[in-house]
């Protein structure tokens, strides 16, 4: 492997990961997002996360575990177990984190309580997407080392579906903090998990990582993302009072992810 090959592969990962910044910029670009925009954006975020969880991440977990365990049925059961284990973990964390982010400063108004709930939603979303992007970055990096013809369309597809992921992070955090800058940088940070995953995977995990580890990780991450969508994003979208905009956003998010994932085929 030459340095130019390494640099090319890493540049692809970096550019695809940083496309979450585009989503962050779109989310913070409006001066005063109204309830309809908030409902649609949060619905879009949920649609992105639900579709990618059920159509990409969980099936990948099943495939990896089936390969590791040597039988499709056993691999499917293991993946389903990891999926619900991921849900259980994030549910326990959710119960342990108070409704108010700082328990020593309880919310004194309904608006303050709403902002603190949005803050928790945004941070959990950023963490879940960061976990998802970590192995995604490693996979993109490996494809870049192997074949430019394969790596470029893969990186483009990832970049496209990272844009709504950036929106998913930035929208609740902008509303929670009132800061466009913080929301934008949180969205960017979730995307930087991809180049980080590439470097750590190349330096440490490549000799030891196997299908079983990757399969369990993928399935658990899918469970985490589904829980966040159903417990945080959609309820928050409904609280705006714009039910139809939330549903339109949900469907649009699924459609965006469907198109971006089709680019892999």
mmCIF file of N, CA, C and O in Angstrom, residues 54-105:
data_model
loop_
_atom_site.group_PDB
_atom_site.id
_atom_site.type_symbol
_atom_site.label_atom_id
_atom_site.label_comp_id
_atom_site.label_asym_id
_atom_site.label_seq_id
_atom_site.Cartn_x
_atom_site.Cartn_y
_atom_site.Cartn_z
ATOM 1 N N UNK A 54 -33.625 -0.217 9.837
ATOM 2 C CA UNK A 54 -34.285 -1.446 9.418
ATOM 3 C C UNK A 54 -33.828 -1.958 8.047
ATOM 4 O O UNK A 54 -33.860 -3.169 7.799
ATOM 5 N N UNK A 55 -33.400 -1.054 7.167
ATOM 6 C CA UNK A 55 -33.079 -1.461 5.807
ATOM 7 C C UNK A 55 -31.581 -1.636 5.554
ATOM 8 O O UNK A 55 -31.196 -2.271 4.571
ATOM 9 N N UNK A 56 -30.734 -1.072 6.419
ATOM 10 C CA UNK A 56 -29.299 -1.190 6.189
ATOM 11 C C UNK A 56 -28.570 -1.793 7.384
ATOM 12 O O UNK A 56 -27.883 -2.808 7.261
ATOM 13 N N UNK A 57 -28.721 -1.179 8.559
ATOM 14 C CA UNK A 57 -27.857 -1.551 9.676
ATOM 15 C C UNK A 57 -28.237 -2.918 10.251
ATOM 16 O O UNK A 57 -27.371 -3.778 10.449
ATOM 17 N N UNK A 58 -29.527 -3.155 10.538
ATOM 18 C CA UNK A 58 -29.941 -4.446 11.084
ATOM 19 C C UNK A 58 -29.691 -5.584 10.098
ATOM 20 O O UNK A 58 -29.153 -6.636 10.491
ATOM 21 N N UNK A 59 -30.053 -5.449 8.808
ATOM 22 C CA UNK A 59 -29.713 -6.522 7.863
ATOM 23 C C UNK A 59 -28.214 -6.807 7.774
ATOM 24 O O UNK A 59 -27.805 -7.956 7.635
ATOM 25 N N UNK A 60 -27.406 -5.743 7.879
ATOM 26 C CA UNK A 60 -25.956 -5.959 7.861
ATOM 27 C C UNK A 60 -25.525 -6.738 9.102
ATOM 28 O O UNK A 60 -24.648 -7.606 9.029
ATOM 29 N N UNK A 61 -26.126 -6.423 10.250
ATOM 30 C CA UNK A 61 -25.829 -7.169 11.459
ATOM 31 C C UNK A 61 -26.200 -8.634 11.320
ATOM 32 O O UNK A 61 -25.452 -9.530 11.744
ATOM 33 N N UNK A 62 -27.369 -8.909 10.727
ATOM 34 C CA UNK A 62 -27.798 -10.296 10.510
ATOM 35 C C UNK A 62 -26.827 -11.024 9.587
ATOM 36 O O UNK A 62 -26.436 -12.171 9.843
ATOM 37 N N UNK A 63 -26.396 -10.339 8.511
ATOM 38 C CA UNK A 63 -25.480 -10.964 7.559
ATOM 39 C C UNK A 63 -24.138 -11.287 8.214
ATOM 40 O O UNK A 63 -23.575 -12.376 8.017
ATOM 41 N N UNK A 64 -23.623 -10.326 8.992
ATOM 42 C CA UNK A 64 -22.328 -10.538 9.638
ATOM 43 C C UNK A 64 -22.398 -11.679 10.650
ATOM 44 O O UNK A 64 -21.496 -12.526 10.724
ATOM 45 N N UNK A 65 -23.455 -11.716 11.460
ATOM 46 C CA UNK A 65 -23.574 -12.761 12.477
ATOM 47 C C UNK A 65 -23.876 -14.130 11.851
ATOM 48 O O UNK A 65 -23.417 -15.160 12.358
ATOM 49 N N UNK A 66 -24.625 -14.147 10.773
ATOM 50 C CA UNK A 66 -24.874 -15.408 10.075
ATOM 51 C C UNK A 66 -23.580 -15.979 9.526
ATOM 52 O O UNK A 66 -23.335 -17.192 9.578
ATOM 53 N N UNK A 67 -22.729 -15.089 9.011
ATOM 54 C CA UNK A 67 -21.427 -15.520 8.507
ATOM 55 C C UNK A 67 -20.544 -16.035 9.637
ATOM 56 O O UNK A 67 -19.865 -17.051 9.508
ATOM 57 N N UNK A 68 -20.580 -15.326 10.778
ATOM 58 C CA UNK A 68 -19.722 -15.707 11.910
ATOM 59 C C UNK A 68 -20.173 -17.016 12.547
ATOM 60 O O UNK A 68 -19.347 -17.841 12.949
ATOM 61 N N UNK A 69 -21.500 -17.207 12.637
ATOM 62 C CA UNK A 69 -22.035 -18.381 13.335
ATOM 63 C C UNK A 69 -22.299 -19.558 12.403
ATOM 64 O O UNK A 69 -22.640 -20.644 12.861
ATOM 65 N N UNK A 70 -22.204 -19.306 11.105
ATOM 66 C CA UNK A 70 -22.320 -20.394 10.141
ATOM 67 C C UNK A 70 -23.724 -20.835 9.813
ATOM 68 O O UNK A 70 -23.924 -21.826 9.128
ATOM 69 N N UNK A 71 -24.729 -20.124 10.308
ATOM 70 C CA UNK A 71 -26.115 -20.495 10.027
ATOM 71 C C UNK A 71 -26.978 -19.244 10.056
ATOM 72 O O UNK A 71 -26.896 -18.440 10.988
ATOM 73 N N UNK A 72 -27.824 -19.084 9.032
ATOM 74 C CA UNK A 72 -28.629 -17.866 8.910
ATOM 75 C C UNK A 72 -29.624 -17.727 10.055
ATOM 76 O O UNK A 72 -29.810 -16.638 10.597
ATOM 77 N N UNK A 73 -30.275 -18.816 10.436
ATOM 78 C CA UNK A 73 -31.274 -18.741 11.510
ATOM 79 C C UNK A 73 -30.632 -18.320 12.825
ATOM 80 O O UNK A 73 -31.144 -17.439 13.533
ATOM 81 N N UNK A 74 -29.503 -18.934 13.156
ATOM 82 C CA UNK A 74 -28.800 -18.578 14.395
ATOM 83 C C UNK A 74 -28.322 -17.138 14.352
ATOM 84 O O UNK A 74 -28.437 -16.405 15.344
ATOM 85 N N UNK A 75 -27.804 -16.728 13.210
ATOM 86 C CA UNK A 75 -27.337 -15.349 13.066
ATOM 87 C C UNK A 75 -28.475 -14.356 13.209
ATOM 88 O O UNK A 75 -28.298 -13.285 13.804
ATOM 89 N N UNK A 76 -29.638 -14.697 12.659
ATOM 90 C CA UNK A 76 -30.803 -13.814 12.770
ATOM 91 C C UNK A 76 -31.236 -13.666 14.223
ATOM 92 O O UNK A 76 -31.510 -12.552 14.693
ATOM 93 N N UNK A 77 -31.302 -14.797 14.938
ATOM 94 C CA UNK A 77 -31.680 -14.734 16.355
ATOM 95 C C UNK A 77 -30.676 -13.900 17.154
ATOM 96 O O UNK A 77 -31.059 -13.109 18.022
ATOM 97 N N UNK A 78 -29.401 -14.080 16.871
ATOM 98 C CA UNK A 78 -28.368 -13.320 17.590
ATOM 99 C C UNK A 78 -28.492 -11.830 17.302
ATOM 100 O O UNK A 78 -28.364 -10.984 18.201
ATOM 101 N N UNK A 79 -28.763 -11.491 16.043
ATOM 102 C CA UNK A 79 -28.904 -10.085 15.669
ATOM 103 C C UNK A 79 -30.128 -9.458 16.316
ATOM 104 O O UNK A 79 -30.085 -8.316 16.793
ATOM 105 N N UNK A 80 -31.228 -10.204 16.329
ATOM 106 C CA UNK A 80 -32.445 -9.692 16.976
ATOM 107 C C UNK A 80 -32.198 -9.469 18.468
ATOM 108 O O UNK A 80 -32.636 -8.469 19.052
ATOM 109 N N UNK A 81 -31.478 -10.405 19.092
ATOM 110 C CA UNK A 81 -31.138 -10.233 20.502
ATOM 111 C C UNK A 81 -30.295 -8.998 20.739
ATOM 112 O O UNK A 81 -30.539 -8.235 21.682
ATOM 113 N N UNK A 82 -29.301 -8.775 19.862
ATOM 114 C CA UNK A 82 -28.454 -7.584 19.991
ATOM 115 C C UNK A 82 -29.254 -6.312 19.737
ATOM 116 O O UNK A 82 -29.022 -5.279 20.374
ATOM 117 N N UNK A 83 -30.211 -6.376 18.804
ATOM 118 C CA UNK A 83 -31.072 -5.229 18.498
ATOM 119 C C UNK A 83 -31.845 -4.787 19.740
ATOM 120 O O UNK A 83 -31.832 -3.613 20.127
ATOM 121 N N UNK A 84 -32.498 -5.760 20.405
ATOM 122 C CA UNK A 84 -33.272 -5.413 21.595
ATOM 123 C C UNK A 84 -32.377 -5.106 22.791
ATOM 124 O O UNK A 84 -32.766 -4.340 23.678
ATOM 125 N N UNK A 85 -31.176 -5.667 22.808
ATOM 126 C CA UNK A 85 -30.219 -5.298 23.847
ATOM 127 C C UNK A 85 -29.813 -3.832 23.694
ATOM 128 O O UNK A 85 -29.690 -3.106 24.687
ATOM 129 N N UNK A 86 -29.636 -3.380 22.452
ATOM 130 C CA UNK A 86 -29.338 -1.970 22.207
ATOM 131 C C UNK A 86 -30.466 -1.074 22.687
ATOM 132 O O UNK A 86 -30.225 -0.016 23.297
ATOM 133 N N UNK A 87 -31.710 -1.491 22.422
ATOM 134 C CA UNK A 87 -32.869 -0.736 22.898
ATOM 135 C C UNK A 87 -32.869 -0.682 24.422
ATOM 136 O O UNK A 87 -33.119 0.370 25.028
ATOM 137 N N UNK A 88 -32.589 -1.828 25.055
ATOM 138 C CA UNK A 88 -32.590 -1.877 26.523
ATOM 139 C C UNK A 88 -31.531 -0.953 27.105
ATOM 140 O O UNK A 88 -31.787 -0.235 28.083
ATOM 141 N N UNK A 89 -30.353 -0.943 26.504
ATOM 142 C CA UNK A 89 -29.264 -0.092 27.011
ATOM 143 C C UNK A 89 -29.642 1.376 26.936
ATOM 144 O O UNK A 89 -29.504 2.121 27.915
ATOM 145 N N UNK A 90 -30.147 1.818 25.780
ATOM 146 C CA UNK A 90 -30.467 3.244 25.635
ATOM 147 C C UNK A 90 -31.692 3.599 26.479
ATOM 148 O O UNK A 90 -31.801 4.732 26.994
ATOM 149 N N UNK A 91 -32.606 2.645 26.679
ATOM 150 C CA UNK A 91 -33.771 2.906 27.530
ATOM 151 C C UNK A 91 -33.343 3.097 28.981
ATOM 152 O O UNK A 91 -33.854 3.982 29.684
ATOM 153 N N UNK A 92 -32.397 2.271 29.433
ATOM 154 C CA UNK A 92 -31.890 2.407 30.804
ATOM 155 C C UNK A 92 -31.165 3.742 30.966
ATOM 156 O O UNK A 92 -31.372 4.461 31.953
ATOM 157 N N UNK A 93 -30.347 4.083 29.989
ATOM 158 C CA UNK A 93 -29.651 5.373 30.046
ATOM 159 C C UNK A 93 -30.658 6.511 30.077
ATOM 160 O O UNK A 93 -30.518 7.478 30.829
ATOM 161 N N UNK A 94 -31.709 6.382 29.261
ATOM 162 C CA UNK A 94 -32.739 7.414 29.196
ATOM 163 C C UNK A 94 -33.438 7.575 30.547
ATOM 164 O O UNK A 94 -33.776 8.686 30.952
ATOM 165 N N UNK A 95 -33.660 6.460 31.243
ATOM 166 C CA UNK A 95 -34.319 6.527 32.562
ATOM 167 C C UNK A 95 -33.388 7.128 33.612
ATOM 168 O O UNK A 95 -33.842 7.787 34.550
ATOM 169 N N UNK A 96 -32.083 6.903 33.459
ATOM 170 C CA UNK A 96 -31.132 7.412 34.441
ATOM 171 C C UNK A 96 -30.850 8.896 34.266
ATOM 172 O O UNK A 96 -30.514 9.587 35.225
ATOM 173 N N UNK A 97 -30.992 9.381 33.017
ATOM 174 C CA UNK A 97 -30.790 10.814 32.771
ATOM 175 C C UNK A 97 -32.074 11.542 33.131
ATOM 176 O O UNK A 97 -33.137 11.221 32.592
ATOM 177 N N UNK A 98 -32.046 12.516 34.018
ATOM 178 C CA UNK A 98 -33.265 13.232 34.400
ATOM 179 C C UNK A 98 -33.881 13.964 33.220
ATOM 180 O O UNK A 98 -33.208 14.263 32.236
ATOM 181 N N UNK A 99 -35.171 14.232 33.326
ATOM 182 C CA UNK A 99 -35.822 15.023 32.278
ATOM 183 C C UNK A 99 -35.124 16.358 32.111
ATOM 184 O O UNK A 99 -34.998 16.875 31.016
ATOM 185 N N UNK A 100 -34.681 16.933 33.200
ATOM 186 C CA UNK A 100 -33.867 18.139 33.132
ATOM 187 C C UNK A 100 -32.413 17.691 33.099
ATOM 188 O O UNK A 100 -31.985 16.865 33.896
ATOM 189 N N UNK A 101 -31.652 18.208 32.169
ATOM 190 C CA UNK A 101 -30.267 17.789 32.009
ATOM 191 C C UNK A 101 -29.475 18.025 33.287
ATOM 192 O O UNK A 101 -28.672 17.219 33.701
ATOM 193 N N UNK A 102 -29.715 19.143 33.976
ATOM 194 C CA UNK A 102 -29.033 19.425 35.234
ATOM 195 C C UNK A 102 -30.047 19.296 36.365
ATOM 196 O O UNK A 102 -30.918 20.148 36.529
ATOM 197 N N UNK A 103 -29.965 18.239 37.199
ATOM 198 C CA UNK A 103 -30.973 18.036 38.235
ATOM 199 C C UNK A 103 -30.944 19.110 39.313
ATOM 200 O O UNK A 103 -31.899 19.263 40.056
ATOM 201 N N UNK A 104 -29.848 19.856 39.388
ATOM 202 C CA UNK A 104 -29.753 20.906 40.398
ATOM 203 C C UNK A 104 -30.400 22.208 39.944
ATOM 204 O O UNK A 104 -30.515 23.153 40.713
ATOM 205 N N UNK A 105 -30.783 22.245 38.660
ATOM 206 C CA UNK A 105 -31.445 23.431 38.127
ATOM 207 C C UNK A 105 -32.719 22.989 37.426
ATOM 208 O O UNK A 105 -32.775 22.922 36.206
#
